[in-house]
Amino acid sequence: MAILEVQNVSRRFGGLTAVSNVSFSVEKGEILGVIGPNGAGKTTLFSLISGFLPPNGGDVVFKGQSIVGQPPHRIAKRGLTRSFQVVQVFTDMTVLDAVTTAALLNHPMRAAIAKAEKVIDQVGLGHKALETPASLSLQDKKLLEVAKCVATEPELILLDEVMAGLTLAETQAPLKVIRDLRDAGMTFVMVEHVMPVIMSAADRMVVISFGQKVAEGSPAEIVADEKVREAYFGEEDLHD
Amino acid sequence: MKPEFFGILRSPVLWLALVFTAVLPLWLPSYYLHMATLALVYVGFAYAWNIVGGLTGQVSLAHSLFVGIGAMLASALLLRLGINMWVGMLIAALVSGMAGAVIAWVDYRFRLGHLSFALITLAFAEVGELVVLGWDFLGGASGLYLPKDQGNLQSFQFGGSSGYFWFLMLLAVLALGVNLAILNSPLGFFLRAIRGNEGAAQAVGVNVLRNKMLAMAISAVLCSLIGTAYARYLTFADPYLLASPNLTIEIVLLATIGGVSSAFGPLVGAGLLIPIGEMLRGHFGSMLPGLHYFIYGLLLVVVIIALPQGLAPAFSRLYRRFSN
C-alpha cells in the first residue's frame, strides 16, 4: 500500500515553474531515490510535500489523507518529517538537547531524553552527545540531522542530500543507519547527488528534470533509460 | 520536567542565597535597602524579558508596555473605579498577557525578521506610552498618586520598606523560578530550537506560533505583576518612568550585560548594575551634572567589549578555574 501519493503537484515562482505536474507514489518500507540535475526542483518538491511551501496545484496524500495546506509541525506530528539540504542545526543546543526536542513531539520530558539517547547511540553519535554543532564535523552534522528526524518517530522521512559533501567512505555510516531503520519498517525518500550511493541504496528511483518527472523505475532501469541519460547525465558515461 | 530542575531546587547555594537576601531588611540602612529593592525590581524585569529576549532570541522592545499596563492600569482601576489593587494587578496581568500574545501573533503572521520585530515591538511600546499620556483615566501626563500606605495587606499595602522588599523579592524569585522551569521543560527546548533555527524546529514538529505566543504572554504577565508592585512601592505611578520605552532599554541592557544565554545572567546583570548605578549617582551625581551617567556608560562599554557573552558566563569560568 502506498504510504505517500504525490498527485500532479505544481509550484510556480513568478514566471518560473519549479515543479510541474509531478506524480509518484511511495510504498511503505521502501527507499525511493529522487535524482535530477541541479535546479531540477527536487528541494522544492520536498518543501511542497512537507508543508513548508503550498503547491499551486495538485494533492499530497499521506496515509490516505490529504496533507496539503497543513503546517509543517502538524505534518511532522502525523509522521512525516524532512531533513534539509543545507544542514540546519539548532545553533547552541547540544546534540542531546537537539534530538530531545525532536523526541518531545511524541514523549513527555524524561521519556524524550531517554528516546534521544537511544537514537543518538543508534546513529553513532553517542560519544558526542554533549557537544554543540560548532564542534561537529560535516559528517556528524548530517548524522545529527538524521537523528533529529528519527527521534520524531516518523513513518516517512524525506532526506535532502544527506550524503552531499561526504566522501564515499564517509557515506557508509549514515547509509547503514538508513538501511537499519528501513529494515525496522521506516520509509525513506532520498534526494541525492552522489550517484553510487543512491544507486546502491534505493529500491526504486524517480528522475526529475526542469520540474518534471522524466523517468521512474529500478536503479538498473534508470541507468539504461535514454531520456535520463540525456536529461541528467548529458554526454557523460554513467560509470565514470 | 528535566531532573536537573529538581537538582537546582535542592541546591543549598540557592537556599543560602535566598535566606541571605531575605534577611537584608533586618540590618541594611534604609538607603541601601531602597537600592536592594530597586535591584530586585530590575532582576525581575530582566528575567521576565529574558524569556523572549534570551530563550527565544527575539529582541523585544515592547516590555515597557507590559510594565506600564501593570502600573498604570492597576492604579487607575483602584483610583477611578475603587477596584482592589490585588484584583487590579491580576486584571492588568491578564491584559498584558493578551497584548503579548497579540504582538507575538503579529510577528508570526507577517513573518517579521529580527530587525522588524525590534522596531514593531518598539512601536507598540511607543503607542502604549502615548495612550497613557493622552488618556486621563490612566493618569495622563501627570501620573497617578496612590493613597498613603497604612499597612493594610488586603488593600495591597505592605507597610514599610521591608514589606515591599519581601514582596518584590517574591516576584523576582517567581520570575527566576519561571525561567528555570521553562529552561528545563519542553517549552524551553522548543524556544531554544526556535532561536536556533525556526524552519528546522518546525520540521521536527515544533509549533512556532503557539510557543512564541506562550513565551511572550508569560513574559508580559511577569512584567505586569512586577510593574503593579513597583508602582505601589513608589506610591506614584509615573508614566515617564513606568510606561516609557527607556525602561525597556534599561532592562535589555541589564539582561545583556549579565548574559542572555545564561540562566543567571539577568540576576548578575541587574543585581550588580542597579546598585553600582545608584552608588555612582550618590558619589558623583552632585559633582558635575551627568558625570555619573558618563562613568556608568563607560563601564557598560568596557564590559560589553571585554565580555561580549556577559558577566555570568565569565563568573562561571572564574569559578571553575578556582575550584579546579
Coordinates of C-alpha atoms in Angstrom, one line a residue:
Chain A
M1 CA 0.0 0.0 0.0
A2 CA 1.3 3.5 -0.9
I3 CA 2.1 5.5 2.2
L4 CA 2.6 8.7 0.2
E5 CA 1.0 9.7 -3.0
V6 CA 2.1 12.8 -4.8
Q7 CA -0.6 13.7 -7.4
N8 CA 0.0 16.3 -10.2
V9 CA 1.8 18.7 -7.8
S10 CA 2.9 22.0 -9.3
R11 CA 4.6 25.1 -7.9
R12 CA 5.5 28.3 -9.7
F13 CA 7.7 31.1 -8.6
G14 CA 6.7 34.1 -10.7
G15 CA 7.1 33.0 -14.3
L16 CA 9.3 30.1 -13.4
T17 CA 7.6 26.7 -12.9
A18 CA 9.8 24.9 -10.4
V19 CA 7.7 21.8 -10.2
S20 CA 5.3 20.9 -12.9
N21 CA 2.6 18.2 -12.6
V22 CA 4.8 15.7 -10.8
S23 CA 3.2 12.5 -9.6
F24 CA 4.7 9.4 -7.9
S25 CA 3.9 7.2 -5.0
V26 CA 6.0 5.7 -2.2
E27 CA 5.4 2.2 -0.9
K28 CA 5.6 1.6 2.8
G29 CA 9.1 0.3 3.8
E30 CA 10.9 1.3 0.6
I31 CA 13.7 3.6 -0.1
L32 CA 12.8 5.9 -3.0
G33 CA 15.6 7.8 -4.6
V34 CA 14.9 11.1 -6.3
I35 CA 17.6 12.4 -8.7
G36 CA 17.9 15.2 -11.2
P37 CA 20.3 17.9 -12.3
N38 CA 20.9 21.0 -10.1
G39 CA 17.9 23.2 -10.1
A40 CA 15.5 20.5 -11.3
G41 CA 13.1 21.2 -8.4
K42 CA 13.9 18.4 -6.0
T43 CA 14.2 20.5 -2.9
T44 CA 11.1 22.5 -3.9
L45 CA 9.3 19.2 -4.2
F46 CA 10.3 18.2 -0.7
S47 CA 9.1 21.6 0.6
L48 CA 5.8 21.0 -1.1
I49 CA 5.4 17.6 0.5
S50 CA 6.4 18.6 4.0
G51 CA 4.3 21.7 4.2
F52 CA 7.0 24.4 4.0
L53 CA 5.6 25.6 0.7
P54 CA 2.0 25.4 -0.5
P55 CA 1.6 23.9 -4.0
N56 CA -0.2 25.9 -6.7
G57 CA -1.9 22.7 -7.8
G58 CA -2.2 19.0 -7.1
D59 CA -2.5 17.0 -4.0
V60 CA -0.3 15.2 -1.5
V61 CA -1.9 12.2 0.2
F62 CA -0.1 10.8 3.3
K63 CA -1.5 7.6 4.9
G64 CA -4.8 8.0 2.9
Q65 CA -5.4 11.7 3.8
S66 CA -4.5 14.9 2.1
I67 CA -1.9 17.0 3.9
V68 CA -1.9 19.9 1.5
G69 CA -2.3 23.2 3.4
Q70 CA -1.2 21.8 6.8
P71 CA 1.7 23.5 8.6
P72 CA 4.9 21.5 8.8
H73 CA 4.7 20.9 12.5
R74 CA 1.3 19.2 12.1
I75 CA 2.6 17.1 9.2
A76 CA 5.5 16.1 11.4
K77 CA 3.1 15.1 14.1
R78 CA 1.3 12.8 11.6
G79 CA 4.5 11.0 10.9
L80 CA 6.2 12.7 8.0
T81 CA 9.4 14.7 8.6
R82 CA 12.3 16.0 6.5
S83 CA 15.9 16.9 6.7
F84 CA 17.4 20.0 5.0
Q85 CA 19.9 20.1 2.2
V86 CA 21.9 22.8 3.9
V87 CA 22.3 21.4 7.3
Q88 CA 20.0 23.3 9.7
V89 CA 21.3 23.0 13.3
F90 CA 19.9 24.5 16.5
T91 CA 23.0 26.7 16.9
D92 CA 23.6 26.5 20.6
M93 CA 21.9 23.2 21.6
T94 CA 23.9 20.1 22.3
V95 CA 23.4 17.0 20.2
L96 CA 21.4 15.5 23.1
D97 CA 19.2 18.6 23.5
A98 CA 18.5 19.0 19.8
V99 CA 17.5 15.4 19.4
T100 CA 15.4 15.6 22.7
T101 CA 13.5 18.5 21.2
A102 CA 12.5 16.2 18.3
A103 CA 11.6 13.4 20.6
L104 CA 9.3 15.7 22.6
L105 CA 6.9 15.5 19.7
N106 CA 5.6 12.2 21.0
H107 CA 7.0 11.9 24.5
P108 CA 7.0 13.7 27.8
M109 CA 10.3 15.2 29.1
R110 CA 12.0 12.2 30.7
A111 CA 10.9 9.7 28.1
A112 CA 12.0 12.1 25.4
I113 CA 15.6 12.3 26.9
A114 CA 15.7 8.5 27.0
K115 CA 14.5 8.2 23.5
A116 CA 17.0 10.8 22.3
E117 CA 19.9 9.0 24.0
K118 CA 18.8 5.8 22.2
V119 CA 18.6 7.4 18.8
I120 CA 22.0 9.2 19.2
D121 CA 23.6 5.8 20.0
Q122 CA 21.8 4.3 17.0
V123 CA 23.3 6.8 14.6
G124 CA 26.7 6.6 16.2
L125 CA 26.9 10.0 17.9
G126 CA 26.8 8.6 21.4
H127 CA 30.3 9.9 22.3
K128 CA 29.4 13.4 21.1
A129 CA 26.0 13.8 22.8
L130 CA 27.1 16.8 24.8
E131 CA 28.9 18.7 22.0
T132 CA 27.3 21.7 20.2
P133 CA 27.1 21.7 16.4
A134 CA 30.0 24.1 16.1
S135 CA 32.4 21.4 17.1
L136 CA 30.9 18.7 14.9
S137 CA 32.3 17.6 11.5
L138 CA 30.1 17.8 8.5
Q139 CA 29.6 14.1 8.6
D140 CA 28.5 14.2 12.2
K141 CA 26.2 17.2 11.5
K142 CA 24.5 15.1 8.8
L143 CA 24.1 12.2 11.3
L144 CA 22.6 14.7 13.7
E145 CA 20.2 15.8 11.0
V146 CA 19.1 12.1 10.5
A147 CA 18.9 11.6 14.3
K148 CA 16.5 14.6 14.7
C149 CA 14.3 13.2 12.0
V150 CA 14.3 9.7 13.5
A151 CA 13.6 10.9 17.0
T152 CA 10.2 12.2 15.9
E153 CA 9.3 8.6 15.3
P154 CA 8.1 9.2 11.8
E155 CA 6.8 6.7 9.3
L156 CA 8.3 8.5 6.4
I157 CA 11.5 10.6 6.2
L158 CA 12.4 12.9 3.4
L159 CA 16.2 13.2 3.3
D160 CA 17.5 16.1 1.2
E161 CA 21.1 15.3 0.2
V162 CA 22.3 14.0 3.5
M163 CA 25.3 12.5 1.7
A164 CA 26.4 15.6 -0.2
G165 CA 29.8 16.7 0.6
L166 CA 30.8 13.4 2.2
T167 CA 33.5 11.1 0.8
L168 CA 32.3 7.7 -0.4
A169 CA 33.8 6.2 2.8
E170 CA 32.0 8.7 5.0
T171 CA 28.7 7.8 3.5
Q172 CA 28.8 4.3 4.8
A173 CA 27.8 5.2 8.4
P174 CA 24.6 7.2 7.5
L175 CA 23.8 4.6 4.8
K176 CA 23.9 1.8 7.4
V177 CA 21.7 3.8 9.7
I178 CA 19.1 4.3 7.0
R179 CA 19.1 0.7 5.9
D180 CA 18.7 -0.5 9.5
L181 CA 15.8 1.9 10.0
R182 CA 14.2 0.7 6.8
D183 CA 14.5 -2.9 8.0
A184 CA 12.7 -1.7 11.1
G185 CA 9.8 -0.5 9.0
M186 CA 10.6 3.1 8.2
T187 CA 10.1 4.6 4.7
F188 CA 12.5 6.9 3.0
V189 CA 12.5 9.3 0.1
M190 CA 16.1 10.5 -0.6
V191 CA 17.3 13.2 -2.8
E192 CA 21.0 12.5 -3.6
H193 CA 23.7 13.6 -5.9
V194 CA 26.3 11.0 -5.0
M195 CA 25.4 8.5 -7.7
P196 CA 27.0 5.3 -6.5
V197 CA 25.3 5.9 -3.1
I198 CA 21.8 6.4 -4.4
M199 CA 22.2 3.6 -6.9
S200 CA 23.0 1.1 -4.2
A201 CA 20.7 2.5 -1.5
A202 CA 17.4 3.0 -3.5
D203 CA 14.9 0.3 -4.2
R204 CA 13.3 2.5 -6.8
M205 CA 14.1 5.8 -8.4
V206 CA 12.3 8.9 -9.8
V207 CA 14.1 11.3 -12.1
I208 CA 13.2 15.0 -12.2
S209 CA 14.4 17.4 -14.8
F210 CA 13.2 21.0 -15.3
G211 CA 10.5 20.4 -12.8
Q212 CA 9.0 17.4 -14.5
K213 CA 9.2 13.7 -13.9
V214 CA 11.1 12.2 -16.8
A215 CA 11.5 8.6 -15.6
E216 CA 10.7 6.1 -12.9
G217 CA 12.0 2.6 -12.2
S218 CA 14.6 0.4 -10.6
P219 CA 18.2 1.7 -10.5
A220 CA 19.1 -0.6 -13.3
E221 CA 16.3 0.6 -15.5
I222 CA 17.1 4.2 -14.8
V223 CA 20.8 3.7 -15.8
A224 CA 19.6 2.2 -19.1
D225 CA 17.0 4.9 -19.8
E226 CA 17.8 7.1 -22.8
K227 CA 15.8 10.1 -21.6
V228 CA 17.6 10.0 -18.3
R229 CA 21.0 9.9 -20.0
E230 CA 20.0 13.0 -22.0
A231 CA 18.4 15.0 -19.2
Y232 CA 20.6 14.2 -16.4
F233 CA 23.9 12.7 -17.4
G234 CA 24.4 14.6 -20.7
E235 CA 27.1 13.0 -22.7
E236 CA 29.0 11.6 -19.8
D237 CA 29.3 8.0 -19.2
L238 CA 27.5 6.9 -16.0
H239 CA 30.2 4.7 -14.7
D240 CA 33.0 7.3 -14.7
Chain B
M1 CA 10.4 18.5 33.7
K2 CA 14.1 17.6 33.4
P3 CA 15.6 16.0 36.6
E4 CA 18.2 18.8 36.7
F5 CA 15.4 21.3 37.6
F6 CA 14.8 19.5 40.9
G7 CA 18.6 19.3 41.4
I8 CA 18.7 23.1 41.3
L9 CA 15.8 23.4 43.7
R10 CA 17.6 21.2 46.2
S11 CA 20.9 23.1 45.8
P12 CA 22.0 24.5 49.2
V13 CA 23.6 27.5 47.5
L14 CA 20.2 28.6 46.2
W15 CA 18.6 28.4 49.6
L16 CA 21.5 30.1 51.3
A17 CA 21.3 33.0 48.8
L18 CA 17.6 33.3 49.3
V19 CA 17.9 33.4 53.1
F20 CA 20.7 35.9 52.8
T21 CA 18.6 38.1 50.6
A22 CA 15.5 37.7 52.8
V23 CA 17.3 38.9 56.0
L24 CA 18.7 42.0 54.2
P25 CA 15.9 44.3 55.5
L26 CA 16.8 43.3 59.1
W27 CA 20.1 45.1 59.1
L28 CA 20.6 47.2 55.9
P29 CA 20.3 51.0 56.3
S30 CA 17.3 52.4 54.5
Y31 CA 19.2 54.0 51.7
Y32 CA 20.9 50.7 50.8
L33 CA 17.6 48.8 51.3
H34 CA 16.0 51.0 48.7
M35 CA 18.9 50.2 46.4
A36 CA 18.4 46.5 47.0
T37 CA 14.7 46.8 46.4
L38 CA 15.3 48.5 43.1
A39 CA 17.8 45.8 42.2
L40 CA 15.1 43.1 42.9
V41 CA 12.6 45.0 40.7
Y42 CA 15.1 45.0 37.8
V43 CA 16.2 41.4 38.4
G44 CA 12.5 40.5 38.0
F45 CA 12.1 42.6 34.8
A46 CA 15.3 41.2 33.3
Y47 CA 14.2 37.6 34.0
A48 CA 10.8 38.3 32.5
W49 CA 12.4 39.9 29.4
N50 CA 14.9 37.0 29.2
I51 CA 12.1 34.5 28.3
V52 CA 11.6 36.3 25.0
G53 CA 15.0 38.1 24.5
G54 CA 17.2 35.3 25.8
L55 CA 15.4 31.9 25.4
T56 CA 13.5 32.7 22.2
G57 CA 16.3 35.0 21.0
Q58 CA 13.9 37.8 19.9
V59 CA 15.0 41.3 20.9
S60 CA 11.6 42.7 22.2
L61 CA 11.4 46.4 22.9
A62 CA 7.7 46.1 23.9
H63 CA 8.2 45.4 27.5
S64 CA 7.7 48.9 28.9
L65 CA 4.2 48.4 27.6
F66 CA 3.6 45.5 29.9
V67 CA 5.2 47.2 32.9
G68 CA 3.1 50.3 32.1
I69 CA -0.1 48.3 31.9
G70 CA 0.7 46.7 35.3
A71 CA 1.5 50.0 36.9
M72 CA -1.0 52.4 35.3
L73 CA -4.0 50.2 34.7
A74 CA -4.0 48.6 38.2
S75 CA -3.5 52.1 39.8
A76 CA -6.3 53.6 37.7
L77 CA -8.7 50.8 38.5
L78 CA -8.1 51.5 42.2
L79 CA -8.3 55.3 42.0
R80 CA -11.1 55.6 39.4
L81 CA -13.2 52.6 40.0
G82 CA -12.3 51.6 43.5
I83 CA -11.2 48.1 42.4
N84 CA -8.9 46.4 45.0
M85 CA -5.3 46.6 43.8
W86 CA -4.8 42.8 44.1
V87 CA -7.7 42.3 41.7
G88 CA -6.3 45.2 39.6
M89 CA -2.9 43.5 39.5
L90 CA -4.5 40.4 38.1
I91 CA -6.7 42.2 35.6
A92 CA -3.6 44.2 34.4
A93 CA -1.6 41.0 34.1
L94 CA -4.3 39.4 32.0
V95 CA -4.5 42.4 29.7
S96 CA -0.6 42.4 29.4
G97 CA -0.6 38.6 28.7
M98 CA -3.1 39.1 25.9
A99 CA -1.2 42.1 24.5
G100 CA 1.9 40.0 24.5
A101 CA 0.2 37.1 22.7
V102 CA -1.2 39.6 20.1
I103 CA 2.3 41.0 19.4
A104 CA 3.7 37.5 19.0
W105 CA 0.9 36.7 16.6
V106 CA 1.6 39.8 14.6
D107 CA 5.2 38.9 14.4
Y108 CA 4.4 35.4 13.1
R109 CA 1.6 36.4 10.8
F110 CA 3.7 39.0 9.0
R111 CA 7.0 36.9 9.2
L112 CA 8.9 39.8 10.7
G113 CA 12.7 39.5 10.7
H114 CA 14.8 40.3 13.8
L115 CA 15.1 44.0 13.0
S116 CA 11.4 44.4 12.1
F117 CA 10.5 42.6 15.3
A118 CA 12.5 45.0 17.4
L119 CA 11.0 48.0 15.6
I120 CA 7.4 46.8 15.7
T121 CA 7.7 46.0 19.4
L122 CA 9.1 49.4 20.0
A123 CA 6.2 50.9 18.0
F124 CA 3.7 49.0 20.3
A125 CA 5.5 50.4 23.3
E126 CA 5.5 54.0 22.0
V127 CA 1.8 53.7 21.2
G128 CA 1.3 52.4 24.8
E129 CA 3.1 55.4 26.2
L130 CA 1.0 57.8 24.1
V131 CA -2.2 56.2 25.2
V132 CA -1.3 56.6 28.8
L133 CA -0.2 60.2 28.4
G134 CA -3.3 61.1 26.5
W135 CA -5.9 59.3 28.5
D136 CA -6.9 60.9 31.8
F137 CA -8.3 57.6 33.1
L138 CA -4.8 56.2 33.1
G139 CA -3.4 59.3 34.8
G140 CA -2.3 61.3 31.7
A141 CA 1.0 63.1 31.8
S142 CA 0.8 63.8 35.5
G143 CA 0.6 60.2 36.6
L144 CA -1.4 58.7 39.5
Y145 CA -0.6 59.2 43.2
L146 CA -1.6 56.2 45.2
P147 CA -3.1 56.5 48.7
K148 CA -0.8 56.5 51.7
D149 CA 0.3 53.1 52.8
Q150 CA -1.4 52.1 56.0
G151 CA 0.0 48.6 56.2
N152 CA -3.3 47.1 55.1
L153 CA -2.2 43.9 53.2
Q154 CA -5.7 43.3 51.9
S155 CA -5.5 46.7 50.1
F156 CA -2.1 45.8 48.5
Q157 CA -0.2 47.8 51.1
F158 CA 2.9 46.2 52.5
G159 CA 3.7 48.5 55.4
G160 CA 7.2 49.8 55.5
S161 CA 10.2 49.3 53.2
S162 CA 10.8 45.7 54.5
G163 CA 7.3 44.6 53.4
Y164 CA 7.9 45.9 49.9
F165 CA 11.3 44.4 49.8
W166 CA 9.9 41.0 50.6
F167 CA 7.0 41.2 48.2
L168 CA 9.3 42.4 45.3
M169 CA 11.8 39.7 46.2
L170 CA 8.9 37.1 46.0
L171 CA 8.1 38.4 42.5
A172 CA 11.8 38.4 41.4
V173 CA 12.2 34.8 42.7
L174 CA 9.0 33.9 40.8
A175 CA 10.5 35.3 37.6
L176 CA 13.7 33.4 38.2
G177 CA 11.8 30.2 39.0
V178 CA 9.7 30.5 35.9
N179 CA 12.9 30.9 33.8
L180 CA 14.4 27.8 35.3
A181 CA 11.2 25.9 34.9
I182 CA 10.9 26.8 31.3
L183 CA 14.5 26.1 30.6
N184 CA 14.1 22.5 31.9
S185 CA 10.7 21.8 30.4
P186 CA 9.5 21.1 26.8
L187 CA 8.7 24.8 26.3
G188 CA 12.4 25.7 26.9
F189 CA 13.6 23.1 24.4
F190 CA 11.1 24.4 21.8
L191 CA 12.1 28.0 22.4
R192 CA 15.8 27.3 22.1
A193 CA 15.1 25.3 18.9
I194 CA 13.2 28.2 17.5
R195 CA 16.0 30.6 18.4
G196 CA 18.5 28.2 16.7
N197 CA 16.5 27.7 13.5
E198 CA 12.8 28.2 13.0
G199 CA 12.5 26.0 9.9
A200 CA 14.3 23.1 11.5
A201 CA 12.2 23.4 14.6
Q202 CA 9.0 23.2 12.5
A203 CA 10.4 20.2 10.7
V204 CA 10.7 18.2 14.0
G205 CA 7.1 19.2 15.0
V206 CA 7.6 22.4 17.0
N207 CA 4.6 24.7 16.8
V208 CA 6.4 28.0 16.3
L209 CA 3.4 30.3 16.7
R210 CA 2.0 28.7 19.8
N211 CA 5.3 28.6 21.6
K212 CA 6.2 32.2 20.7
M213 CA 2.8 33.4 21.9
L214 CA 3.2 31.5 25.1
A215 CA 6.7 32.8 25.7
M216 CA 5.6 36.4 25.1
A217 CA 2.5 36.1 27.2
I218 CA 4.3 34.6 30.2
S219 CA 7.0 37.3 29.9
A220 CA 4.3 40.0 29.7
V221 CA 2.4 38.7 32.7
L222 CA 5.6 38.7 34.9
C223 CA 6.5 42.3 33.8
S224 CA 3.0 43.4 34.5
L225 CA 2.8 41.9 38.0
I226 CA 6.2 43.5 38.9
G227 CA 5.0 46.8 37.4
T228 CA 2.0 46.9 39.7
A229 CA 4.1 46.2 42.8
Y230 CA 6.8 48.7 41.7
A231 CA 4.2 51.5 41.3
R232 CA 2.7 50.7 44.7
Y233 CA 6.3 50.7 46.2
L234 CA 6.9 54.2 44.7
T235 CA 3.4 55.3 45.7
F236 CA 3.4 57.1 42.4
A237 CA 2.5 55.6 39.0
D238 CA 4.8 57.7 36.9
P239 CA 4.2 57.2 33.1
Y240 CA 7.5 58.7 32.2
L241 CA 9.3 56.0 34.3
L242 CA 6.9 53.1 34.0
A243 CA 5.4 53.3 30.6
S244 CA 8.4 54.8 28.7
P245 CA 10.4 52.7 26.2
N246 CA 13.5 54.0 28.0
L247 CA 12.7 51.4 30.7
T248 CA 12.8 48.6 28.1
I249 CA 16.3 49.8 27.0
E250 CA 17.4 49.6 30.6
I251 CA 16.0 46.1 31.0
V252 CA 17.6 44.9 27.8
L253 CA 20.9 46.4 28.8
L254 CA 20.9 44.7 32.2
A255 CA 20.0 41.3 30.8
T256 CA 22.6 41.6 28.0
I257 CA 25.4 42.7 30.4
G258 CA 24.5 39.8 32.7
G259 CA 24.4 37.4 29.7
V260 CA 21.3 36.3 27.9
S261 CA 22.4 32.8 27.3
S262 CA 23.0 32.1 31.0
A263 CA 20.3 31.2 33.5
F264 CA 21.9 33.5 36.0
G265 CA 22.7 36.4 33.6
P266 CA 19.7 38.6 34.5
L267 CA 20.4 38.1 38.2
V268 CA 24.1 39.1 37.9
G269 CA 23.4 41.9 35.5
A270 CA 20.6 43.7 37.4
G271 CA 21.9 42.6 40.8
L272 CA 25.2 44.3 40.2
L273 CA 24.5 47.2 37.9
I274 CA 21.5 48.7 39.7
P275 CA 23.4 49.2 42.9
I276 CA 26.5 50.3 41.0
G277 CA 24.5 52.9 39.1
E278 CA 22.8 54.1 42.3
M279 CA 26.1 54.4 44.1
L280 CA 27.7 56.3 41.2
R281 CA 24.8 58.7 41.3
G282 CA 25.3 59.1 45.1
H283 CA 29.0 59.8 44.8
F284 CA 29.3 61.8 41.5
G285 CA 25.7 63.0 41.0
S286 CA 26.3 66.3 42.8
M287 CA 29.8 67.0 41.3
L288 CA 29.1 67.6 37.7
P289 CA 25.7 67.1 36.0
G290 CA 25.8 63.9 34.0
L291 CA 29.2 62.7 35.3
H292 CA 27.7 59.6 36.9
Y293 CA 25.9 58.7 33.7
F294 CA 29.2 59.1 31.8
I295 CA 31.1 56.8 34.2
Y296 CA 28.2 54.3 34.1
G297 CA 28.1 54.3 30.4
L298 CA 31.9 53.9 30.1
L299 CA 31.7 50.9 32.5
L300 CA 29.0 49.3 30.3
V301 CA 31.0 49.8 27.1
V302 CA 34.1 48.2 28.7
V303 CA 32.1 45.2 29.9
I304 CA 30.5 44.7 26.5
I305 CA 33.8 44.9 24.7
A306 CA 35.7 42.7 27.2
L307 CA 32.9 40.2 27.8
P308 CA 30.5 40.0 24.9
Q309 CA 28.9 36.9 26.3
G310 CA 28.1 38.8 29.5
L311 CA 29.2 38.8 33.1
A312 CA 27.5 35.5 34.2
P313 CA 29.4 33.2 31.9
A314 CA 32.7 35.0 32.8
F315 CA 31.9 34.4 36.5
S316 CA 31.2 30.7 36.0
R317 CA 34.5 30.4 34.1
L318 CA 36.3 32.1 37.0
Y319 CA 34.5 29.8 39.5
R320 CA 35.6 26.7 37.6
R321 CA 39.2 27.9 37.4
F322 CA 39.3 28.4 41.2
S323 CA 37.5 25.2 42.0
N324 CA 40.0 23.1 39.9

